[in-house]
Amino acid sequence: EEFSIGDYVLSGGEIASIILIDTCVRLIPEVLGNKNSLKSESFQNHLLEYPQYTKPSNWMGINVPGVLLDGNHMKISDWRLKKSVEKTKKVRPDLYEIYVKKNKEQGWTH
């Protein structure tokens, strides 16, 4: 069998093997420590992950967006989806096209 971990060249098969092992092992129950960790991945539904922020809320002139601080989980989810779509469209237009196509098939319009 042949598996792909992406389109790039490595110096040997060891790194690719480690990546394949890690992607499989993390699916074993209790390996991640929190079973909810698999519910929301950094890459899912053909979208890249939204930006991540941490404390302090202002670091070197970079501010955490207010929507992430107000506690409204619906608005936070909407913001995350919007940022994921924007990033994917900019960085991985191939994935963005798949995302748009899949959602149009389900009646979603962008």
mmCIF file of N, CA, C and O in Angstrom:
data_model
loop_
_atom_site.group_PDB
_atom_site.id
_atom_site.type_symbol
_atom_site.label_atom_id
_atom_site.label_comp_id
_atom_site.label_asym_id
_atom_site.label_seq_id
_atom_site.Cartn_x
_atom_site.Cartn_y
_atom_site.Cartn_z
ATOM 1 N N GLU A 1 0.833 -1.178 0.000
ATOM 2 C CA GLU A 1 0.000 0.000 0.000
ATOM 3 C C GLU A 1 0.876 1.239 0.000
ATOM 4 O O GLU A 1 2.016 1.203 0.450
ATOM 5 N N GLU A 2 0.311 2.330 -0.466
ATOM 6 C CA GLU A 2 1.029 3.599 -0.481
ATOM 7 C C GLU A 2 0.196 4.645 0.243
ATOM 8 O O GLU A 2 -1.005 4.746 0.044
ATOM 9 N N PHE A 3 0.840 5.412 1.107
ATOM 10 C CA PHE A 3 0.195 6.484 1.850
ATOM 11 C C PHE A 3 0.922 7.785 1.557
ATOM 12 O O PHE A 3 2.140 7.794 1.426
ATOM 13 N N SER A 4 0.181 8.861 1.490
ATOM 14 C CA SER A 4 0.781 10.169 1.268
ATOM 15 C C SER A 4 0.622 11.026 2.512
ATOM 16 O O SER A 4 -0.445 11.084 3.105
ATOM 17 N N ILE A 5 1.706 11.697 2.903
ATOM 18 C CA ILE A 5 1.634 12.652 4.008
ATOM 19 C C ILE A 5 1.737 14.076 3.475
ATOM 20 O O ILE A 5 1.831 15.022 4.251
ATOM 21 N N GLY A 6 1.702 14.237 2.167
ATOM 22 C CA GLY A 6 1.763 15.565 1.571
ATOM 23 C C GLY A 6 2.699 15.597 0.382
ATOM 24 O O GLY A 6 3.372 14.620 0.068
ATOM 25 N N ASP A 7 2.736 16.739 -0.261
ATOM 26 C CA ASP A 7 3.551 16.905 -1.455
ATOM 27 C C ASP A 7 4.836 17.645 -1.119
ATOM 28 O O ASP A 7 4.911 18.872 -1.232
ATOM 29 N N TYR A 8 5.837 16.932 -0.662
ATOM 30 C CA TYR A 8 7.146 17.508 -0.391
ATOM 31 C C TYR A 8 8.166 16.384 -0.346
ATOM 32 O O TYR A 8 7.819 15.204 -0.304
ATOM 33 N N VAL A 9 9.435 16.740 -0.347
ATOM 34 C CA VAL A 9 10.517 15.762 -0.358
ATOM 35 C C VAL A 9 11.185 15.727 1.012
ATOM 36 O O VAL A 9 11.467 16.773 1.596
ATOM 37 N N LEU A 10 11.407 14.525 1.511
ATOM 38 C CA LEU A 10 12.095 14.336 2.787
ATOM 39 C C LEU A 10 13.443 13.673 2.534
ATOM 40 O O LEU A 10 13.664 13.083 1.474
ATOM 41 N N SER A 11 14.327 13.735 3.501
ATOM 42 C CA SER A 11 15.650 13.131 3.346
ATOM 43 C C SER A 11 15.622 11.614 3.559
ATOM 44 O O SER A 11 16.579 10.925 3.205
ATOM 45 N N GLY A 12 14.555 11.123 4.122
ATOM 46 C CA GLY A 12 14.435 9.684 4.346
ATOM 47 C C GLY A 12 13.027 9.340 4.785
ATOM 48 O O GLY A 12 12.182 10.219 4.990
ATOM 49 N N GLY A 13 12.759 8.070 4.963
ATOM 50 C CA GLY A 13 11.420 7.622 5.319
ATOM 51 C C GLY A 13 11.095 7.679 6.796
ATOM 52 O O GLY A 13 9.946 7.487 7.194
ATOM 53 N N GLU A 14 12.103 7.974 7.626
ATOM 54 C CA GLU A 14 11.892 7.948 9.073
ATOM 55 C C GLU A 14 10.862 8.986 9.518
ATOM 56 O O GLU A 14 9.979 8.687 10.332
ATOM 57 N N ILE A 15 10.982 10.205 9.012
ATOM 58 C CA ILE A 15 10.059 11.265 9.425
ATOM 59 C C ILE A 15 8.638 10.927 8.978
ATOM 60 O O ILE A 15 7.686 11.088 9.738
ATOM 61 N N ALA A 16 8.503 10.435 7.764
ATOM 62 C CA ALA A 16 7.181 10.045 7.270
ATOM 63 C C ALA A 16 6.595 8.927 8.132
ATOM 64 O O ALA A 16 5.400 8.938 8.440
ATOM 65 N N SER A 17 7.433 7.988 8.555
ATOM 66 C CA SER A 17 6.973 6.889 9.415
ATOM 67 C C SER A 17 6.478 7.410 10.750
ATOM 68 O O SER A 17 5.440 6.972 11.259
ATOM 69 N N ILE A 18 7.210 8.353 11.330
ATOM 70 C CA ILE A 18 6.808 8.926 12.614
ATOM 71 C C ILE A 18 5.466 9.638 12.468
ATOM 72 O O ILE A 18 4.593 9.532 13.336
ATOM 73 N N ILE A 19 5.289 10.381 11.383
ATOM 74 C CA ILE A 19 4.025 11.081 11.149
ATOM 75 C C ILE A 19 2.878 10.087 11.040
ATOM 76 O O ILE A 19 1.816 10.271 11.638
ATOM 77 N N LEU A 20 3.076 9.017 10.284
ATOM 78 C CA LEU A 20 2.037 8.001 10.125
ATOM 79 C C LEU A 20 1.708 7.338 11.467
ATOM 80 O O LEU A 20 0.536 7.163 11.812
ATOM 81 N N ILE A 21 2.733 7.019 12.244
ATOM 82 C CA ILE A 21 2.512 6.413 13.561
ATOM 83 C C ILE A 21 1.728 7.365 14.455
ATOM 84 O O ILE A 21 0.754 6.974 15.111
ATOM 85 N N ASP A 22 2.118 8.640 14.475
ATOM 86 C CA ASP A 22 1.436 9.624 15.331
ATOM 87 C C ASP A 22 -0.028 9.777 14.946
ATOM 88 O O ASP A 22 -0.893 9.846 15.816
ATOM 89 N N THR A 23 -0.323 9.820 13.651
ATOM 90 C CA THR A 23 -1.717 9.996 13.231
ATOM 91 C C THR A 23 -2.579 8.800 13.616
ATOM 92 O O THR A 23 -3.776 8.957 13.861
ATOM 93 N N CYS A 24 -1.984 7.631 13.678
ATOM 94 C CA CYS A 24 -2.743 6.435 14.074
ATOM 95 C C CYS A 24 -2.864 6.316 15.594
ATOM 96 O O CYS A 24 -3.945 6.056 16.117
ATOM 97 N N VAL A 25 -1.765 6.510 16.290
ATOM 98 C CA VAL A 25 -1.744 6.332 17.741
ATOM 99 C C VAL A 25 -2.684 7.296 18.438
ATOM 100 O O VAL A 25 -3.333 6.945 19.430
ATOM 101 N N ARG A 26 -2.812 8.520 17.946
ATOM 102 C CA ARG A 26 -3.672 9.516 18.604
ATOM 103 C C ARG A 26 -5.140 9.102 18.582
ATOM 104 O O ARG A 26 -5.948 9.662 19.314
ATOM 105 N N LEU A 27 -5.496 8.127 17.754
ATOM 106 C CA LEU A 27 -6.881 7.643 17.697
ATOM 107 C C LEU A 27 -7.174 6.562 18.735
ATOM 108 O O LEU A 27 -8.327 6.204 18.949
ATOM 109 N N ILE A 28 -6.132 6.068 19.382
ATOM 110 C CA ILE A 28 -6.311 5.057 20.424
ATOM 111 C C ILE A 28 -6.912 5.747 21.656
ATOM 112 O O ILE A 28 -6.417 6.788 22.085
ATOM 113 N N PRO A 29 -7.987 5.172 22.215
ATOM 114 C CA PRO A 29 -8.618 5.795 23.385
ATOM 115 C C PRO A 29 -7.612 6.115 24.489
ATOM 116 O O PRO A 29 -6.718 5.319 24.774
ATOM 117 N N GLU A 30 -7.752 7.274 25.087
ATOM 118 C CA GLU A 30 -6.980 7.784 26.217
ATOM 119 C C GLU A 30 -5.554 8.220 25.879
ATOM 120 O O GLU A 30 -4.840 8.695 26.756
ATOM 121 N N VAL A 31 -5.119 8.077 24.628
ATOM 122 C CA VAL A 31 -3.774 8.531 24.265
ATOM 123 C C VAL A 31 -3.668 10.048 24.375
ATOM 124 O O VAL A 31 -2.684 10.580 24.876
ATOM 125 N N LEU A 32 -4.694 10.768 23.941
ATOM 126 C CA LEU A 32 -4.664 12.225 24.008
ATOM 127 C C LEU A 32 -4.990 12.764 25.388
ATOM 128 O O LEU A 32 -4.784 13.942 25.656
ATOM 129 N N GLY A 33 -5.525 11.931 26.256
ATOM 130 C CA GLY A 33 -5.831 12.376 27.608
ATOM 131 C C GLY A 33 -7.210 12.989 27.757
ATOM 132 O O GLY A 33 -7.764 12.999 28.833
ATOM 133 N N ASN A 34 -7.767 13.506 26.672
ATOM 134 C CA ASN A 34 -9.100 14.112 26.711
ATOM 135 C C ASN A 34 -9.850 13.623 25.477
ATOM 136 O O ASN A 34 -9.505 13.998 24.361
ATOM 137 N N LYS A 35 -10.889 12.813 25.675
ATOM 138 C CA LYS A 35 -11.608 12.235 24.542
ATOM 139 C C LYS A 35 -12.255 13.293 23.655
ATOM 140 O O LYS A 35 -12.523 13.055 22.484
ATOM 141 N N ASN A 36 -12.496 14.479 24.187
ATOM 142 C CA ASN A 36 -13.095 15.556 23.396
ATOM 143 C C ASN A 36 -12.101 16.213 22.440
ATOM 144 O O ASN A 36 -12.501 16.968 21.565
ATOM 145 N N SER A 37 -10.815 15.918 22.603
ATOM 146 C CA SER A 37 -9.799 16.521 21.739
ATOM 147 C C SER A 37 -9.983 16.130 20.275
ATOM 148 O O SER A 37 -9.608 16.884 19.389
ATOM 149 N N LEU A 38 -10.542 14.977 20.016
ATOM 150 C CA LEU A 38 -10.743 14.523 18.635
ATOM 151 C C LEU A 38 -11.975 15.145 17.986
ATOM 152 O O LEU A 38 -12.142 15.061 16.775
ATOM 153 N N LYS A 39 -12.847 15.778 18.783
ATOM 154 C CA LYS A 39 -14.078 16.347 18.222
ATOM 155 C C LYS A 39 -13.811 17.572 17.371
ATOM 156 O O LYS A 39 -14.530 17.844 16.418
ATOM 157 N N SER A 40 -12.808 18.335 17.708
ATOM 158 C CA SER A 40 -12.476 19.541 16.954
ATOM 159 C C SER A 40 -10.994 19.510 16.615
ATOM 160 O O SER A 40 -10.147 19.674 17.488
ATOM 161 N N GLU A 41 -10.705 19.266 15.366
ATOM 162 C CA GLU A 41 -9.320 19.156 14.913
ATOM 163 C C GLU A 41 -8.851 20.439 14.253
ATOM 164 O O GLU A 41 -9.647 21.266 13.826
ATOM 165 N N SER A 42 -7.543 20.593 14.120
ATOM 166 C CA SER A 42 -6.998 21.780 13.469
ATOM 167 C C SER A 42 -7.221 21.748 11.957
ATOM 168 O O SER A 42 -7.099 22.760 11.289
ATOM 169 N N PHE A 43 -7.544 20.610 11.423
ATOM 170 C CA PHE A 43 -7.873 20.488 10.014
ATOM 171 C C PHE A 43 -9.055 19.541 9.901
ATOM 172 O O PHE A 43 -8.936 18.353 10.132
ATOM 173 N N GLN A 44 -10.213 20.103 9.584
ATOM 174 C CA GLN A 44 -11.398 19.272 9.419
ATOM 175 C C GLN A 44 -12.363 19.961 8.473
ATOM 176 O O GLN A 44 -12.295 21.168 8.283
ATOM 177 N N ASN A 45 -13.238 19.190 7.879
ATOM 178 C CA ASN A 45 -14.264 19.721 6.994
ATOM 179 C C ASN A 45 -13.664 20.534 5.841
ATOM 180 O O ASN A 45 -14.242 21.512 5.394
ATOM 181 N N HIS A 46 -12.459 20.157 5.404
ATOM 182 C CA HIS A 46 -11.751 20.827 4.299
ATOM 183 C C HIS A 46 -11.373 22.268 4.625
ATOM 184 O O HIS A 46 -11.188 23.079 3.722
ATOM 185 N N LEU A 47 -11.260 22.607 5.898
ATOM 186 C CA LEU A 47 -10.858 23.955 6.308
ATOM 187 C C LEU A 47 -9.634 23.885 7.216
ATOM 188 O O LEU A 47 -9.491 22.964 8.013
ATOM 189 N N LEU A 48 -8.783 24.898 7.095
ATOM 190 C CA LEU A 48 -7.661 25.039 8.013
ATOM 191 C C LEU A 48 -8.162 25.678 9.304
ATOM 192 O O LEU A 48 -9.234 26.281 9.343
ATOM 193 N N GLU A 49 -7.364 25.571 10.346
ATOM 194 C CA GLU A 49 -7.782 26.076 11.650
ATOM 195 C C GLU A 49 -7.744 27.602 11.716
ATOM 196 O O GLU A 49 -6.912 28.249 11.086
ATOM 197 N N TYR A 50 -8.646 28.132 12.486
ATOM 198 C CA TYR A 50 -8.734 29.564 12.763
ATOM 199 C C TYR A 50 -7.535 29.988 13.623
ATOM 200 O O TYR A 50 -6.868 29.157 14.240
ATOM 201 N N PRO A 51 -7.258 31.296 13.718
ATOM 202 C CA PRO A 51 -6.150 31.781 14.553
ATOM 203 C C PRO A 51 -6.365 31.449 16.030
ATOM 204 O O PRO A 51 -7.496 31.436 16.512
ATOM 205 N N GLN A 52 -5.285 31.192 16.710
ATOM 206 C CA GLN A 52 -5.327 30.891 18.143
ATOM 207 C C GLN A 52 -4.739 32.066 18.919
ATOM 208 O O GLN A 52 -3.754 32.665 18.490
ATOM 209 N N TYR A 53 -5.328 32.377 20.049
ATOM 210 C CA TYR A 53 -4.853 33.454 20.915
ATOM 211 C C TYR A 53 -4.730 32.935 22.337
ATOM 212 O O TYR A 53 -5.373 31.974 22.717
ATOM 213 N N THR A 54 -3.888 33.595 23.127
ATOM 214 C CA THR A 54 -3.723 33.240 24.525
ATOM 215 C C THR A 54 -3.535 34.516 25.328
ATOM 216 O O THR A 54 -3.589 35.611 24.789
ATOM 217 N N LYS A 55 -3.315 34.400 26.603
ATOM 218 C CA LYS A 55 -3.116 35.566 27.453
ATOM 219 C C LYS A 55 -1.668 36.029 27.341
ATOM 220 O O LYS A 55 -0.791 35.205 27.116
ATOM 221 N N PRO A 56 -1.402 37.293 27.496
ATOM 222 C CA PRO A 56 -2.330 38.377 27.784
ATOM 223 C C PRO A 56 -3.157 38.740 26.554
ATOM 224 O O PRO A 56 -2.806 38.379 25.430
ATOM 225 N N SER A 57 -4.237 39.471 26.757
ATOM 226 C CA SER A 57 -5.123 39.811 25.640
ATOM 227 C C SER A 57 -4.508 40.854 24.720
ATOM 228 O O SER A 57 -5.010 41.077 23.625
ATOM 229 N N ASN A 58 -3.418 41.475 25.135
ATOM 230 C CA ASN A 58 -2.660 42.378 24.273
ATOM 231 C C ASN A 58 -1.188 42.015 24.446
ATOM 232 O O ASN A 58 -0.629 42.126 25.537
ATOM 233 N N TRP A 59 -0.583 41.577 23.364
ATOM 234 C CA TRP A 59 0.824 41.187 23.417
ATOM 235 C C TRP A 59 1.561 41.843 22.262
ATOM 236 O O TRP A 59 1.226 41.609 21.095
ATOM 237 N N MET A 60 2.475 42.715 22.594
ATOM 238 C CA MET A 60 3.286 43.422 21.600
ATOM 239 C C MET A 60 2.420 44.096 20.536
ATOM 240 O O MET A 60 2.707 44.041 19.344
ATOM 241 N N GLY A 61 1.318 44.678 20.973
ATOM 242 C CA GLY A 61 0.432 45.393 20.065
ATOM 243 C C GLY A 61 -0.558 44.519 19.322
ATOM 244 O O GLY A 61 -1.359 45.000 18.526
ATOM 245 N N ILE A 62 -0.516 43.228 19.569
ATOM 246 C CA ILE A 62 -1.477 42.303 18.946
ATOM 247 C C ILE A 62 -2.583 42.053 19.960
ATOM 248 O O ILE A 62 -2.328 41.563 21.063
ATOM 249 N N ASN A 63 -3.797 42.400 19.580
ATOM 250 C CA ASN A 63 -4.945 42.245 20.481
ATOM 251 C C ASN A 63 -5.776 41.022 20.139
ATOM 252 O O ASN A 63 -5.981 40.716 18.969
ATOM 253 N N VAL A 64 -6.241 40.367 21.171
ATOM 254 C CA VAL A 64 -7.210 39.280 20.973
ATOM 255 C C VAL A 64 -8.513 39.940 20.512
ATOM 256 O O VAL A 64 -8.956 40.910 21.110
ATOM 257 N N PRO A 65 -9.113 39.436 19.438
ATOM 258 C CA PRO A 65 -10.381 40.014 18.988
ATOM 259 C C PRO A 65 -11.433 40.003 20.097
ATOM 260 O O PRO A 65 -11.575 39.013 20.827
ATOM 261 N N GLY A 66 -12.160 41.103 20.222
ATOM 262 C CA GLY A 66 -13.153 41.254 21.274
ATOM 263 C C GLY A 66 -14.183 40.147 21.320
ATOM 264 O O GLY A 66 -14.626 39.747 22.391
ATOM 265 N N VAL A 67 -14.566 39.622 20.152
ATOM 266 C CA VAL A 67 -15.578 38.561 20.109
ATOM 267 C C VAL A 67 -15.137 37.333 20.904
ATOM 268 O O VAL A 67 -15.963 36.620 21.462
ATOM 269 N N LEU A 68 -13.824 37.107 20.993
ATOM 270 C CA LEU A 68 -13.329 35.941 21.728
ATOM 271 C C LEU A 68 -13.319 36.163 23.231
ATOM 272 O O LEU A 68 -13.151 35.219 23.999
ATOM 273 N N LEU A 69 -13.512 37.398 23.640
ATOM 274 C CA LEU A 69 -13.468 37.730 25.068
ATOM 275 C C LEU A 69 -14.844 37.945 25.680
ATOM 276 O O LEU A 69 -14.972 38.014 26.904
ATOM 277 N N ASP A 70 -15.889 38.064 24.840
ATOM 278 C CA ASP A 70 -17.203 38.440 25.382
ATOM 279 C C ASP A 70 -18.024 37.266 25.911
ATOM 280 O O ASP A 70 -19.072 37.472 26.515
ATOM 281 N N GLY A 71 -17.590 36.035 25.688
ATOM 282 C CA GLY A 71 -18.277 34.884 26.257
ATOM 283 C C GLY A 71 -19.466 34.368 25.467
ATOM 284 O O GLY A 71 -20.110 33.408 25.884
ATOM 285 N N ASN A 72 -19.783 34.964 24.315
ATOM 286 C CA ASN A 72 -20.906 34.504 23.499
ATOM 287 C C ASN A 72 -20.415 33.374 22.585
ATOM 288 O O ASN A 72 -19.766 33.613 21.572
ATOM 289 N N HIS A 73 -20.726 32.154 22.964
ATOM 290 C CA HIS A 73 -20.188 30.981 22.270
ATOM 291 C C HIS A 73 -20.655 30.883 20.820
ATOM 292 O O HIS A 73 -19.914 30.404 19.958
ATOM 293 N N MET A 74 -21.866 31.339 20.524
ATOM 294 C CA MET A 74 -22.362 31.321 19.149
ATOM 295 C C MET A 74 -21.543 32.279 18.281
ATOM 296 O O MET A 74 -21.141 31.932 17.172
ATOM 297 N N LYS A 75 -21.291 33.468 18.798
ATOM 298 C CA LYS A 75 -20.480 34.443 18.051
ATOM 299 C C LYS A 75 -19.044 33.959 17.891
ATOM 300 O O LYS A 75 -18.427 34.166 16.845
ATOM 301 N N ILE A 76 -18.524 33.307 18.914
ATOM 302 C CA ILE A 76 -17.167 32.759 18.834
ATOM 303 C C ILE A 76 -17.104 31.688 17.749
ATOM 304 O O ILE A 76 -16.189 31.674 16.934
ATOM 305 N N SER A 77 -18.089 30.798 17.709
ATOM 306 C CA SER A 77 -18.132 29.751 16.679
ATOM 307 C C SER A 77 -18.230 30.357 15.286
ATOM 308 O O SER A 77 -17.548 29.906 14.357
ATOM 309 N N ASP A 78 -19.072 31.380 15.139
ATOM 310 C CA ASP A 78 -19.211 32.054 13.844
ATOM 311 C C ASP A 78 -17.892 32.702 13.428
ATOM 312 O O ASP A 78 -17.487 32.617 12.267
ATOM 313 N N TRP A 79 -17.204 33.347 14.365
ATOM 314 C CA TRP A 79 -15.929 33.998 14.090
ATOM 315 C C TRP A 79 -14.891 32.965 13.663
ATOM 316 O O TRP A 79 -14.165 33.165 12.693
ATOM 317 N N ARG A 80 -14.838 31.851 14.398
ATOM 318 C CA ARG A 80 -13.871 30.790 14.070
ATOM 319 C C ARG A 80 -14.108 30.242 12.672
ATOM 320 O O ARG A 80 -13.162 30.039 11.909
ATOM 321 N N LEU A 81 -15.375 29.982 12.326
ATOM 322 C CA LEU A 81 -15.685 29.482 10.994
ATOM 323 C C LEU A 81 -15.279 30.502 9.923
ATOM 324 O O LEU A 81 -14.650 30.150 8.931
ATOM 325 N N LYS A 82 -15.624 31.757 10.148
ATOM 326 C CA LYS A 82 -15.285 32.809 9.192
ATOM 327 C C LYS A 82 -13.778 32.875 8.981
ATOM 328 O O LYS A 82 -13.297 32.945 7.838
ATOM 329 N N LYS A 83 -13.002 32.842 10.054
ATOM 330 C CA LYS A 83 -11.543 32.926 9.955
ATOM 331 C C LYS A 83 -10.959 31.676 9.302
ATOM 332 O O LYS A 83 -9.986 31.756 8.549
ATOM 333 N N SER A 84 -11.546 30.518 9.579
ATOM 334 C CA SER A 84 -11.093 29.288 8.929
ATOM 335 C C SER A 84 -11.315 29.358 7.427
ATOM 336 O O SER A 84 -10.449 28.977 6.639
ATOM 337 N N VAL A 85 -12.492 29.836 7.034
ATOM 338 C CA VAL A 85 -12.801 29.977 5.604
ATOM 339 C C VAL A 85 -11.832 30.966 4.961
ATOM 340 O O VAL A 85 -11.266 30.691 3.893
ATOM 341 N N GLU A 86 -11.615 32.127 5.597
ATOM 342 C CA GLU A 86 -10.702 33.134 5.044
ATOM 343 C C GLU A 86 -9.292 32.585 4.874
ATOM 344 O O GLU A 86 -8.665 32.771 3.831
ATOM 345 N N LYS A 87 -8.788 31.902 5.906
ATOM 346 C CA LYS A 87 -7.428 31.362 5.843
ATOM 347 C C LYS A 87 -7.308 30.293 4.772
ATOM 348 O O LYS A 87 -6.345 30.279 4.002
ATOM 349 N N THR A 88 -8.287 29.409 4.706
ATOM 350 C CA THR A 88 -8.250 28.336 3.721
ATOM 351 C C THR A 88 -8.302 28.896 2.306
ATOM 352 O O THR A 88 -7.560 28.460 1.429
ATOM 353 N N LYS A 89 -9.160 29.878 2.095
ATOM 354 C CA LYS A 89 -9.280 30.492 0.775
ATOM 355 C C LYS A 89 -7.957 31.125 0.344
ATOM 356 O O LYS A 89 -7.547 31.006 -0.810
ATOM 357 N N LYS A 90 -7.275 31.759 1.285
ATOM 358 C CA LYS A 90 -6.017 32.441 0.991
ATOM 359 C C LYS A 90 -4.847 31.466 0.821
ATOM 360 O O LYS A 90 -4.073 31.574 -0.119
ATOM 361 N N VAL A 91 -4.733 30.512 1.748
ATOM 362 C CA VAL A 91 -3.562 29.643 1.809
ATOM 363 C C VAL A 91 -3.712 28.354 1.007
ATOM 364 O O VAL A 91 -2.752 27.869 0.411
ATOM 365 N N ARG A 92 -4.929 27.797 0.992
ATOM 366 C CA ARG A 92 -5.178 26.527 0.304
ATOM 367 C C ARG A 92 -6.435 26.624 -0.541
ATOM 368 O O ARG A 92 -7.476 26.049 -0.212
ATOM 369 N N PRO A 93 -6.375 27.368 -1.652
ATOM 370 C CA PRO A 93 -7.565 27.518 -2.496
ATOM 371 C C PRO A 93 -8.114 26.186 -3.004
ATOM 372 O O PRO A 93 -9.309 26.068 -3.246
ATOM 373 N N ASP A 94 -7.267 25.186 -3.113
ATOM 374 C CA ASP A 94 -7.735 23.861 -3.535
ATOM 375 C C ASP A 94 -8.706 23.283 -2.509
ATOM 376 O O ASP A 94 -9.755 22.743 -2.870
ATOM 377 N N LEU A 95 -8.376 23.402 -1.228
ATOM 378 C CA LEU A 95 -9.280 22.921 -0.172
ATOM 379 C C LEU A 95 -10.533 23.776 -0.093
ATOM 380 O O LEU A 95 -11.628 23.268 0.141
ATOM 381 N N TYR A 96 -10.364 25.074 -0.289
ATOM 382 C CA TYR A 96 -11.502 25.987 -0.246
ATOM 383 C C TYR A 96 -12.531 25.602 -1.307
ATOM 384 O O TYR A 96 -13.735 25.580 -1.034
ATOM 385 N N GLU A 97 -12.076 25.277 -2.496
ATOM 386 C CA GLU A 97 -12.993 24.878 -3.568
ATOM 387 C C GLU A 97 -13.756 23.612 -3.201
ATOM 388 O O GLU A 97 -14.951 23.496 -3.473
ATOM 389 N N ILE A 98 -13.083 22.669 -2.560
ATOM 390 C CA ILE A 98 -13.754 21.444 -2.104
ATOM 391 C C ILE A 98 -14.799 21.794 -1.048
ATOM 392 O O ILE A 98 -15.926 21.296 -1.075
ATOM 393 N N TYR A 99 -14.431 22.656 -0.116
ATOM 394 C CA TYR A 99 -15.346 23.097 0.938
ATOM 395 C C TYR A 99 -16.595 23.738 0.333
ATOM 396 O O TYR A 99 -17.716 23.398 0.708
ATOM 397 N N VAL A 100 -16.402 24.646 -0.614
ATOM 398 C CA VAL A 100 -17.532 25.327 -1.255
ATOM 399 C C VAL A 100 -18.406 24.320 -1.991
ATOM 400 O O VAL A 100 -19.635 24.336 -1.859
ATOM 401 N N LYS A 101 -17.792 23.421 -2.730
ATOM 402 C CA LYS A 101 -18.544 22.419 -3.493
ATOM 403 C C LYS A 101 -19.371 21.530 -2.564
ATOM 404 O O LYS A 101 -20.553 21.299 -2.810
ATOM 405 N N LYS A 102 -18.754 21.043 -1.493
ATOM 406 C CA LYS A 102 -19.467 20.175 -0.547
ATOM 407 C C LYS A 102 -20.652 20.893 0.085
ATOM 408 O O LYS A 102 -21.716 20.334 0.260
ATOM 409 N N ASN A 103 -20.454 22.160 0.441
ATOM 410 C CA ASN A 103 -21.517 22.915 1.087
ATOM 411 C C ASN A 103 -22.626 23.294 0.111
ATOM 412 O O ASN A 103 -23.788 23.358 0.490
ATOM 413 N N LYS A 104 -22.292 23.541 -1.139
ATOM 414 C CA LYS A 104 -23.324 23.823 -2.140
ATOM 415 C C LYS A 104 -24.191 22.596 -2.376
ATOM 416 O O LYS A 104 -25.388 22.704 -2.573
ATOM 417 N N GLU A 105 -23.555 21.424 -2.344
ATOM 418 C CA GLU A 105 -24.310 20.176 -2.504
ATOM 419 C C GLU A 105 -25.315 19.999 -1.373
ATOM 420 O O GLU A 105 -26.329 19.346 -1.538
ATOM 421 N N GLN A 106 -25.029 20.593 -0.225
ATOM 422 C CA GLN A 106 -25.909 20.482 0.937
ATOM 423 C C GLN A 106 -26.847 21.679 1.048
ATOM 424 O O GLN A 106 -27.506 21.878 2.063
ATOM 425 N N GLY A 107 -26.880 22.543 0.002
ATOM 426 C CA GLY A 107 -27.801 23.664 -0.016
ATOM 427 C C GLY A 107 -27.270 24.944 0.575
ATOM 428 O O GLY A 107 -27.971 25.933 0.682
ATOM 429 N N TRP A 108 -25.992 24.978 0.934
ATOM 430 C CA TRP A 108 -25.364 26.161 1.520
ATOM 431 C C TRP A 108 -24.876 27.070 0.403
ATOM 432 O O TRP A 108 -24.370 26.608 -0.605
ATOM 433 N N THR A 109 -25.053 28.359 0.561
ATOM 434 C CA THR A 109 -24.517 29.303 -0.426
ATOM 435 C C THR A 109 -23.562 30.251 0.277
ATOM 436 O O THR A 109 -23.792 30.666 1.407
ATOM 437 N N HIS A 110 -22.472 30.573 -0.387
ATOM 438 C CA HIS A 110 -21.438 31.424 0.206
ATOM 439 C C HIS A 110 -21.484 32.798 -0.409
ATOM 440 O O HIS A 110 -21.648 32.996 -1.548
#
